[in-house]
Amino acid sequence: METDFSYIDENYSRILFEVQNAAAKYRNSEDHIDIMAVTKTVDPEAVNHAVRLGIGLLGENRVQEYLAKKDFYSKNADVHFIGHLQSNKVKYIIDSVSLIQSVDSIKLAYEIDKHAKRIGKIQNVLIEVNIGNEESKGGIGKPFLRDLLYEAAEMKNIQVQGLMTIPPSENSEKFLYDMQQLYIDISAENIDNISMDILSMGMSNDYIKAIEYGSNLIRIGRGLFGPRNYR
Ligand SMILES: *Cc1c(COP(=O)(O)O)cnc(C)c1O
């Protein structure tokens, strides 16, 4: 029996509509906003349905889960790693992800550089910033961000393309604003070998606000696939 994925169609239409509205209201007409489907706990069949609708970016959180699912994924989407990444797991994902969004330490950057070099790849990455200084969250603290950027700029097999964040759920608007300012400041610093092309922020509950504050990559899980089903 065919599984009914019409709920994904409906969710995606609603998200597209809202993204277009927010972009029209808050952004320049040339700004492009990418919509990522965040796939944790979602069956590959449902993920592939989202890809058929035109979503070209998948976001993976867990190495084990990703390795179990990746061979079943459509090849028509790029995969980004967006979850906490332990240095000793880099080797399992380096050959199949187009971007790692969750780089938050010099140690992890060094490990990615090392494995990228081994397989002859330049690995695109974002630096994850813990903009609300929350202990429960990953990301580098703002005071240490420049050190990490300058170290990563020296690594030949890493290309930093921007910043990522998960703002605190309380007062998130203030933190979206802080993140936008940080992104603008760092862009203006023109650090050699560092580009600020991607600002990845906004999830199901705050993506419209994130677009208002300059995000160009929103990461949607539940808003697209419905409530998560942990097994
Ligand atoms: C789970 C997750 C998302 C998506 O969250 P939703 O609330 O389901 O949209 C986005 N980014 C990261 C890093 C996540 O872990």
mmCIF file of N, CA and C in Angstrom, residues 47-148:
data_model
loop_
_atom_site.group_PDB
_atom_site.id
_atom_site.type_symbol
_atom_site.label_atom_id
_atom_site.label_comp_id
_atom_site.label_asym_id
_atom_site.label_seq_id
_atom_site.Cartn_x
_atom_site.Cartn_y
_atom_site.Cartn_z
ATOM 1 N N VAL A 47 11.157 11.299 3.768
ATOM 2 C CA VAL A 47 12.217 12.247 3.381
ATOM 3 C C VAL A 47 12.250 12.374 1.857
ATOM 4 N N ASN A 48 12.197 11.251 1.173
ATOM 5 C CA ASN A 48 12.256 11.287 -0.292
ATOM 6 C C ASN A 48 11.028 11.963 -0.898
ATOM 7 N N HIS A 49 9.924 11.855 -0.207
ATOM 8 C CA HIS A 49 8.740 12.579 -0.676
ATOM 9 C C HIS A 49 9.011 14.089 -0.651
ATOM 10 N N ALA A 50 9.627 14.550 0.433
ATOM 11 C CA ALA A 50 9.955 15.980 0.537
ATOM 12 C C ALA A 50 10.923 16.388 -0.571
ATOM 13 N N VAL A 51 11.849 15.512 -0.903
ATOM 14 C CA VAL A 51 12.798 15.821 -1.980
ATOM 15 C C VAL A 51 12.049 15.918 -3.316
ATOM 16 N N ARG A 52 11.089 15.040 -3.529
ATOM 17 C CA ARG A 52 10.292 15.112 -4.763
ATOM 18 C C ARG A 52 9.519 16.427 -4.866
ATOM 19 N N LEU A 53 9.162 16.997 -3.729
ATOM 20 C CA LEU A 53 8.445 18.282 -3.759
ATOM 21 C C LEU A 53 9.378 19.440 -4.108
ATOM 22 N N GLY A 54 10.678 19.181 -4.086
ATOM 23 C CA GLY A 54 11.619 20.226 -4.485
ATOM 24 C C GLY A 54 12.580 20.660 -3.398
ATOM 25 N N ILE A 55 12.509 20.026 -2.232
ATOM 26 C CA ILE A 55 13.459 20.366 -1.170
ATOM 27 C C ILE A 55 14.812 19.738 -1.505
ATOM 28 N N GLY A 56 15.824 20.566 -1.607
ATOM 29 C CA GLY A 56 17.125 20.080 -2.063
ATOM 30 C C GLY A 56 18.159 19.939 -0.971
ATOM 31 N N LEU A 57 17.730 20.138 0.279
ATOM 32 C CA LEU A 57 18.675 20.104 1.399
ATOM 33 C C LEU A 57 18.106 19.270 2.532
ATOM 34 N N LEU A 58 18.896 18.317 3.019
ATOM 35 C CA LEU A 58 18.501 17.513 4.168
ATOM 36 C C LEU A 58 19.444 17.799 5.326
ATOM 37 N N GLY A 59 18.881 17.859 6.533
ATOM 38 C CA GLY A 59 19.694 18.120 7.730
ATOM 39 C C GLY A 59 19.701 16.909 8.640
ATOM 40 N N GLU A 60 20.911 16.441 8.974
ATOM 41 C CA GLU A 60 21.086 15.241 9.794
ATOM 42 C C GLU A 60 21.688 15.592 11.145
ATOM 43 N N ASN A 61 21.127 15.003 12.207
ATOM 44 C CA ASN A 61 21.603 15.289 13.562
ATOM 45 C C ASN A 61 22.479 14.228 14.180
ATOM 46 N N ARG A 62 22.170 12.990 13.836
ATOM 47 C CA ARG A 62 22.828 11.903 14.566
ATOM 48 C C ARG A 62 23.579 11.023 13.579
ATOM 49 N N VAL A 63 24.820 10.763 13.909
ATOM 50 C CA VAL A 63 25.669 9.998 12.995
ATOM 51 C C VAL A 63 25.091 8.599 12.761
ATOM 52 N N GLN A 64 24.738 7.905 13.849
ATOM 53 C CA GLN A 64 24.236 6.531 13.703
ATOM 54 C C GLN A 64 22.990 6.473 12.831
ATOM 55 N N GLU A 65 22.064 7.353 13.142
ATOM 56 C CA GLU A 65 20.803 7.360 12.400
ATOM 57 C C GLU A 65 21.048 7.679 10.925
ATOM 58 N N TYR A 66 21.911 8.642 10.678
ATOM 59 C CA TYR A 66 22.225 9.030 9.305
ATOM 60 C C TYR A 66 22.841 7.862 8.531
ATOM 61 N N LEU A 67 23.780 7.166 9.165
ATOM 62 C CA LEU A 67 24.454 6.056 8.471
ATOM 63 C C LEU A 67 23.460 4.946 8.134
ATOM 64 N N ALA A 68 22.476 4.758 9.009
ATOM 65 C CA ALA A 68 21.479 3.721 8.757
ATOM 66 C C ALA A 68 20.528 4.101 7.632
ATOM 67 N N LYS A 69 20.332 5.392 7.428
ATOM 68 C CA LYS A 69 19.317 5.848 6.466
ATOM 69 C C LYS A 69 19.875 6.315 5.127
ATOM 70 N N LYS A 70 21.136 6.684 5.089
ATOM 71 C CA LYS A 70 21.621 7.450 3.938
ATOM 72 C C LYS A 70 21.519 6.720 2.602
ATOM 73 N N ASP A 71 21.685 5.395 2.622
ATOM 74 C CA ASP A 71 21.626 4.671 1.343
ATOM 75 C C ASP A 71 20.219 4.642 0.750
ATOM 76 N N PHE A 72 19.243 4.950 1.568
ATOM 77 C CA PHE A 72 17.846 4.942 1.093
ATOM 78 C C PHE A 72 17.397 6.314 0.610
ATOM 79 N N TYR A 73 18.254 7.317 0.801
ATOM 80 C CA TYR A 73 17.871 8.673 0.412
ATOM 81 C C TYR A 73 18.019 8.887 -1.083
ATOM 82 N N SER A 74 17.109 9.659 -1.632
ATOM 83 C CA SER A 74 17.228 10.164 -2.997
ATOM 84 C C SER A 74 18.564 10.874 -3.158
ATOM 85 N N LYS A 75 19.151 10.742 -4.341
ATOM 86 C CA LYS A 75 20.427 11.434 -4.595
ATOM 87 C C LYS A 75 20.196 12.885 -5.033
ATOM 88 N N ASN A 76 18.933 13.296 -5.076
ATOM 89 C CA ASN A 76 18.626 14.650 -5.561
ATOM 90 C C ASN A 76 18.675 15.719 -4.488
ATOM 91 N N ALA A 77 19.207 15.370 -3.326
ATOM 92 C CA ALA A 77 19.323 16.385 -2.274
ATOM 93 C C ALA A 77 20.727 16.334 -1.683
ATOM 94 N N ASP A 78 21.229 17.481 -1.262
ATOM 95 C CA ASP A 78 22.489 17.545 -0.531
ATOM 96 C C ASP A 78 22.205 17.320 0.948
ATOM 97 N N VAL A 79 23.173 16.736 1.625
ATOM 98 C CA VAL A 79 23.019 16.489 3.054
ATOM 99 C C VAL A 79 23.971 17.389 3.845
ATOM 100 N N HIS A 80 23.411 18.055 4.837
ATOM 101 C CA HIS A 80 24.224 18.815 5.785
ATOM 102 C C HIS A 80 24.176 18.114 7.137
ATOM 103 N N PHE A 81 25.297 18.077 7.828
ATOM 104 C CA PHE A 81 25.271 17.593 9.201
ATOM 105 C C PHE A 81 25.025 18.794 10.105
ATOM 106 N N ILE A 82 24.015 18.703 10.984
ATOM 107 C CA ILE A 82 23.624 19.867 11.788
ATOM 108 C C ILE A 82 23.640 19.581 13.292
ATOM 109 N N GLY A 83 23.946 18.335 13.671
ATOM 110 C CA GLY A 83 23.897 17.985 15.089
ATOM 111 C C GLY A 83 25.259 18.077 15.753
ATOM 112 N N HIS A 84 25.267 17.834 17.042
ATOM 113 C CA HIS A 84 26.541 17.812 17.754
ATOM 114 C C HIS A 84 27.416 16.701 17.170
ATOM 115 N N LEU A 85 28.648 17.037 16.849
ATOM 116 C CA LEU A 85 29.532 16.067 16.196
ATOM 117 C C LEU A 85 30.763 15.828 17.059
ATOM 118 N N GLN A 86 30.944 14.578 17.450
ATOM 119 C CA GLN A 86 32.154 14.235 18.198
ATOM 120 C C GLN A 86 33.298 14.061 17.205
ATOM 121 N N SER A 87 34.478 14.483 17.620
ATOM 122 C CA SER A 87 35.643 14.422 16.728
ATOM 123 C C SER A 87 35.877 13.013 16.172
ATOM 124 N N ASN A 88 35.640 12.015 17.015
ATOM 125 C CA ASN A 88 35.934 10.643 16.561
ATOM 126 C C ASN A 88 34.887 10.071 15.598
ATOM 127 N N LYS A 89 33.826 10.852 15.311
ATOM 128 C CA LYS A 89 32.797 10.391 14.360
ATOM 129 C C LYS A 89 32.932 11.055 12.983
ATOM 130 N N VAL A 90 33.821 12.018 12.900
ATOM 131 C CA VAL A 90 33.956 12.768 11.637
ATOM 132 C C VAL A 90 34.207 11.826 10.468
ATOM 133 N N LYS A 91 35.029 10.818 10.712
ATOM 134 C CA LYS A 91 35.439 9.933 9.614
ATOM 135 C C LYS A 91 34.266 9.181 8.988
ATOM 136 N N TYR A 92 33.178 9.021 9.720
ATOM 137 C CA TYR A 92 32.031 8.266 9.177
ATOM 138 C C TYR A 92 31.167 9.080 8.227
ATOM 139 N N ILE A 93 31.241 10.392 8.333
ATOM 140 C CA ILE A 93 30.316 11.214 7.532
ATOM 141 C C ILE A 93 31.002 12.078 6.479
ATOM 142 N N ILE A 94 32.310 12.223 6.601
ATOM 143 C CA ILE A 94 33.030 13.213 5.793
ATOM 144 C C ILE A 94 32.857 13.015 4.285
ATOM 145 N N ASP A 95 32.691 11.769 3.858
ATOM 146 C CA ASP A 95 32.632 11.540 2.410
ATOM 147 C C ASP A 95 31.239 11.788 1.833
ATOM 148 N N SER A 96 30.233 11.990 2.671
ATOM 149 C CA SER A 96 28.885 12.071 2.101
ATOM 150 C C SER A 96 28.092 13.323 2.465
ATOM 151 N N VAL A 97 28.662 14.215 3.257
ATOM 152 C CA VAL A 97 27.921 15.444 3.571
ATOM 153 C C VAL A 97 28.533 16.635 2.816
ATOM 154 N N SER A 98 27.675 17.495 2.296
ATOM 155 C CA SER A 98 28.217 18.624 1.534
ATOM 156 C C SER A 98 28.617 19.765 2.456
ATOM 157 N N LEU A 99 28.050 19.786 3.661
ATOM 158 C CA LEU A 99 28.393 20.860 4.585
ATOM 159 C C LEU A 99 28.188 20.379 6.024
ATOM 160 N N ILE A 100 29.073 20.797 6.903
ATOM 161 C CA ILE A 100 28.923 20.506 8.337
ATOM 162 C C ILE A 100 28.639 21.836 9.032
ATOM 163 N N GLN A 101 27.425 21.952 9.587
ATOM 164 C CA GLN A 101 26.978 23.241 10.137
ATOM 165 C C GLN A 101 27.364 23.437 11.594
ATOM 166 N N SER A 102 27.857 22.377 12.230
ATOM 167 C CA SER A 102 27.945 22.400 13.692
ATOM 168 C C SER A 102 29.378 22.410 14.204
ATOM 169 N N VAL A 103 30.273 23.105 13.517
ATOM 170 C CA VAL A 103 31.658 23.191 13.991
ATOM 171 C C VAL A 103 31.724 24.206 15.129
ATOM 172 N N ASP A 104 32.162 23.744 16.298
ATOM 173 C CA ASP A 104 32.132 24.639 17.459
ATOM 174 C C ASP A 104 33.392 24.577 18.308
ATOM 175 N N SER A 105 34.453 23.982 17.764
ATOM 176 C CA SER A 105 35.723 23.993 18.504
ATOM 177 C C SER A 105 36.867 23.860 17.515
ATOM 178 N N ILE A 106 38.044 24.316 17.955
ATOM 179 C CA ILE A 106 39.242 24.193 17.122
ATOM 180 C C ILE A 106 39.571 22.717 16.934
ATOM 181 N N LYS A 107 39.355 21.943 17.967
ATOM 182 C CA LYS A 107 39.644 20.510 17.903
ATOM 183 C C LYS A 107 38.813 19.827 16.809
ATOM 184 N N LEU A 108 37.521 20.148 16.773
ATOM 185 C CA LEU A 108 36.651 19.541 15.761
ATOM 186 C C LEU A 108 37.034 20.028 14.360
ATOM 187 N N ALA A 109 37.335 21.311 14.236
ATOM 188 C CA ALA A 109 37.745 21.852 12.934
ATOM 189 C C ALA A 109 39.006 21.138 12.449
ATOM 190 N N TYR A 110 39.942 20.938 13.368
ATOM 191 C CA TYR A 110 41.198 20.278 13.031
ATOM 192 C C TYR A 110 40.946 18.844 12.544
ATOM 193 N N GLU A 111 40.041 18.161 13.217
ATOM 194 C CA GLU A 111 39.715 16.771 12.866
ATOM 195 C C GLU A 111 39.049 16.691 11.487
ATOM 196 N N ILE A 112 38.159 17.637 11.217
ATOM 197 C CA ILE A 112 37.498 17.681 9.904
ATOM 198 C C ILE A 112 38.539 17.960 8.819
ATOM 199 N N ASP A 113 39.417 18.904 9.087
ATOM 200 C CA ASP A 113 40.474 19.242 8.123
ATOM 201 C C ASP A 113 41.338 18.017 7.809
ATOM 202 N N LYS A 114 41.664 17.290 8.853
ATOM 203 C CA LYS A 114 42.530 16.110 8.710
ATOM 204 C C LYS A 114 41.869 15.039 7.827
ATOM 205 N N HIS A 115 40.608 14.753 8.109
ATOM 206 C CA HIS A 115 39.920 13.706 7.323
ATOM 207 C C HIS A 115 39.588 14.185 5.919
ATOM 208 N N ALA A 116 39.301 15.463 5.778
ATOM 209 C CA ALA A 116 39.028 16.010 4.443
ATOM 210 C C ALA A 116 40.283 15.879 3.577
ATOM 211 N N LYS A 117 41.396 16.175 4.184
ATOM 212 C CA LYS A 117 42.670 16.062 3.460
ATOM 213 C C LYS A 117 42.908 14.614 3.036
ATOM 214 N N ARG A 118 42.637 13.700 3.936
ATOM 215 C CA ARG A 118 42.851 12.277 3.668
ATOM 216 C C ARG A 118 42.071 11.819 2.438
ATOM 217 N N ILE A 119 40.826 12.316 2.292
ATOM 218 C CA ILE A 119 40.024 11.864 1.144
ATOM 219 C C ILE A 119 40.075 12.862 -0.012
ATOM 220 N N GLY A 120 40.915 13.878 0.098
ATOM 221 C CA GLY A 120 41.087 14.813 -1.013
ATOM 222 C C GLY A 120 39.899 15.717 -1.256
ATOM 223 N N LYS A 121 39.372 16.256 -0.160
ATOM 224 C CA LYS A 121 38.170 17.081 -0.252
ATOM 225 C C LYS A 121 38.401 18.398 0.477
ATOM 226 N N ILE A 122 37.753 19.453 -0.014
ATOM 227 C CA ILE A 122 37.657 20.670 0.790
ATOM 228 C C ILE A 122 36.273 20.620 1.427
ATOM 229 N N GLN A 123 36.220 20.541 2.742
ATOM 230 C CA GLN A 123 34.926 20.409 3.424
ATOM 231 C C GLN A 123 34.365 21.780 3.774
ATOM 232 N N ASN A 124 33.196 22.073 3.229
ATOM 233 C CA ASN A 124 32.497 23.301 3.605
ATOM 234 C C ASN A 124 31.914 23.148 5.004
ATOM 235 N N VAL A 125 32.032 24.205 5.799
ATOM 236 C CA VAL A 125 31.510 24.161 7.169
ATOM 237 C C VAL A 125 30.883 25.503 7.541
ATOM 238 N N LEU A 126 30.028 25.459 8.552
ATOM 239 C CA LEU A 126 29.582 26.677 9.234
ATOM 240 C C LEU A 126 30.086 26.584 10.666
ATOM 241 N N ILE A 127 30.237 27.715 11.300
ATOM 242 C CA ILE A 127 30.562 27.720 12.723
ATOM 243 C C ILE A 127 29.252 27.904 13.492
ATOM 244 N N GLU A 128 29.018 26.976 14.416
ATOM 245 C CA GLU A 128 27.814 27.085 15.250
ATOM 246 C C GLU A 128 28.118 27.972 16.450
ATOM 247 N N VAL A 129 27.273 28.986 16.650
ATOM 248 C CA VAL A 129 27.466 29.945 17.734
ATOM 249 C C VAL A 129 26.403 29.719 18.806
ATOM 250 N N ASN A 130 26.846 29.632 20.043
ATOM 251 C CA ASN A 130 25.923 29.499 21.176
ATOM 252 C C ASN A 130 25.546 30.917 21.615
ATOM 253 N N ILE A 131 24.627 31.498 20.860
ATOM 254 C CA ILE A 131 24.365 32.932 20.987
ATOM 255 C C ILE A 131 23.710 33.286 22.322
ATOM 256 N N GLY A 132 23.018 32.324 22.926
ATOM 257 C CA GLY A 132 22.381 32.589 24.220
ATOM 258 C C GLY A 132 23.201 32.077 25.394
ATOM 259 N N ASN A 133 24.433 31.596 25.116
ATOM 260 C CA ASN A 133 25.283 31.073 26.182
ATOM 261 C C ASN A 133 24.608 30.027 27.041
ATOM 262 N N GLU A 134 23.918 29.099 26.410
ATOM 263 C CA GLU A 134 23.184 28.083 27.169
ATOM 264 C C GLU A 134 24.049 26.845 27.337
ATOM 265 N N GLU A 135 24.108 26.374 28.560
ATOM 266 C CA GLU A 135 24.939 25.207 28.832
ATOM 267 C C GLU A 135 24.443 23.973 28.109
ATOM 268 N N SER A 136 23.134 23.880 27.924
ATOM 269 C CA SER A 136 22.549 22.690 27.303
ATOM 270 C C SER A 136 22.780 22.639 25.798
ATOM 271 N N LYS A 137 23.305 23.694 25.220
ATOM 272 C CA LYS A 137 23.417 23.735 23.760
ATOM 273 C C LYS A 137 24.847 23.729 23.275
ATOM 274 N N GLY A 138 24.997 23.219 22.061
ATOM 275 C CA GLY A 138 26.300 23.247 21.418
ATOM 276 C C GLY A 138 26.592 24.637 20.883
ATOM 277 N N GLY A 139 27.723 24.759 20.235
ATOM 278 C CA GLY A 139 28.075 26.045 19.660
ATOM 279 C C GLY A 139 29.173 26.703 20.466
ATOM 280 N N ILE A 140 29.935 27.564 19.793
ATOM 281 C CA ILE A 140 31.020 28.244 20.476
ATOM 282 C C ILE A 140 30.496 29.560 21.045
ATOM 283 N N GLY A 141 31.002 29.945 22.198
ATOM 284 C CA GLY A 141 30.605 31.226 22.796
ATOM 285 C C GLY A 141 31.142 32.376 21.960
ATOM 286 N N LYS A 142 30.388 33.447 21.944
ATOM 287 C CA LYS A 142 30.762 34.606 21.137
ATOM 288 C C LYS A 142 32.196 35.109 21.391
ATOM 289 N N PRO A 143 32.670 35.138 22.649
ATOM 290 C CA PRO A 143 34.022 35.654 22.889
ATOM 291 C C PRO A 143 35.124 34.809 22.234
ATOM 292 N N PHE A 144 34.808 33.554 21.887
ATOM 293 C CA PHE A 144 35.837 32.658 21.341
ATOM 294 C C PHE A 144 35.709 32.470 19.835
ATOM 295 N N LEU A 145 34.696 33.120 19.255
ATOM 296 C CA LEU A 145 34.400 32.894 17.837
ATOM 297 C C LEU A 145 35.549 33.305 16.921
ATOM 298 N N ARG A 146 36.118 34.479 17.176
ATOM 299 C CA ARG A 146 37.191 34.933 16.272
ATOM 300 C C ARG A 146 38.393 34.008 16.288
ATOM 301 N N ASP A 147 38.775 33.545 17.473
ATOM 302 C CA ASP A 147 39.898 32.603 17.557
ATOM 303 C C ASP A 147 39.660 31.401 16.669
ATOM 304 N N LEU A 148 38.444 30.860 16.747
ATOM 305 C CA LEU A 148 38.108 29.680 15.939
ATOM 306 C C LEU A 148 38.145 30.026 14.453
#
